[in-house]
Phi, psi and omega in degrees: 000150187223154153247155197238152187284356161269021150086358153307114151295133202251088186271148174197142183266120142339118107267159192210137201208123182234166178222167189220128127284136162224153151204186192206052204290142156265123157265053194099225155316311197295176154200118169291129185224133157227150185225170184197136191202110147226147198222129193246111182257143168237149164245150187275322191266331184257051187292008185278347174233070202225132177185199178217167208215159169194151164231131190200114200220128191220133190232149185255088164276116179246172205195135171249202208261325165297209155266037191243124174189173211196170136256140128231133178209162173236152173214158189228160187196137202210085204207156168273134175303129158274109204273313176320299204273308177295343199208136157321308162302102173318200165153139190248129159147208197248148144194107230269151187278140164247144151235144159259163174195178183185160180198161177210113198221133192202130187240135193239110180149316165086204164270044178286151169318304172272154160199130187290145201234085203203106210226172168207155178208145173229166186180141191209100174250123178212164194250171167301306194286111177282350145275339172285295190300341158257046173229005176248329200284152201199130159194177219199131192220142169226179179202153184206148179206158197176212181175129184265169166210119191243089164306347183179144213316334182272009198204146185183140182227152175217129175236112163248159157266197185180116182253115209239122141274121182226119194245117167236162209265008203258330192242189133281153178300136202256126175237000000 
């Protein structure tokens, strides 16, 4: 089911057709996780929003020989907006969302009781459609830094800060 812009739901059969990858390699210390999903949407009745899609993500666990370990990842996402479903505002047509995101998060303390805490994350969302999209686009970064305490292997406390900047063309920029 769709809705139209006068807000009549529209029904049309759908196909989709996917292929999926993952993996999940250990390299020594480090274990690499990647996932891959493209999607070919056809519609029988809308073909103007007949289009594909991808979600794709690749991640790092890393470890030193120290007390040093981490993540870093990225993930890219390429998928058409639903207006139906996602957004109060109607729309009879195609409009595809993109996101990028990335993150980097490293931790100091190994399995010691203290440990030091400190990341970063960004993310850049924008549409097809160029009035939705400048009334929509939206992205966003933080830093975080902080320090744990694990008395005993079942029990852990963390206090991080976190500084989050967020700029949409809807608001002032948000910190």
């Amino acid at each position: 089911l769709d809705r139209d812009v006068s807000g009549a739901e529209k029904s049309d059969l759908v196909s989709v057709t996917a292929l999926n990858f993952s993996l999940d390699q250990p390299i020594g210390r480090q274990r690499l996780r990647g996932n891959a999903a493209l999607q070919l949407n056809r519609y029988r009745d809308h073909d103007q929003r007949n289009g594909g899609g991808h979600d794709v993500s690749l991640q790092l666990d890393w470890e030193t020989i120290e007390n040093l370990s981490g993540l870093l990842g990225v993930q890219s996402v390429d998928r058409q907006y639903r207006y139906g479903l996602d957004s109060a505002q109607p729309f009879d047509g195609k409009n595809d969302e993109r996101s990028q995101s990335a993150f980097a998060h490293a931790k100091w303390g190994g399995m010691g009781a203290w440990s030091l805490i400190a990341g970063a994350n960004v993310l850049d969302r924008s549409y097809s459609v160029a009035e939705f999209d400048a009334a929509n686009k939206f992205r966003q970064w933080s830093a975080e830094a902080g320090g744990g305490y694990r008395p005993s292997p079942d029990l852990g406390f963390a206090l991080v800060a976190r500084h989050t900047r967020i700029t949409r063309p809807d608001s002032a920029t948000l910190t």
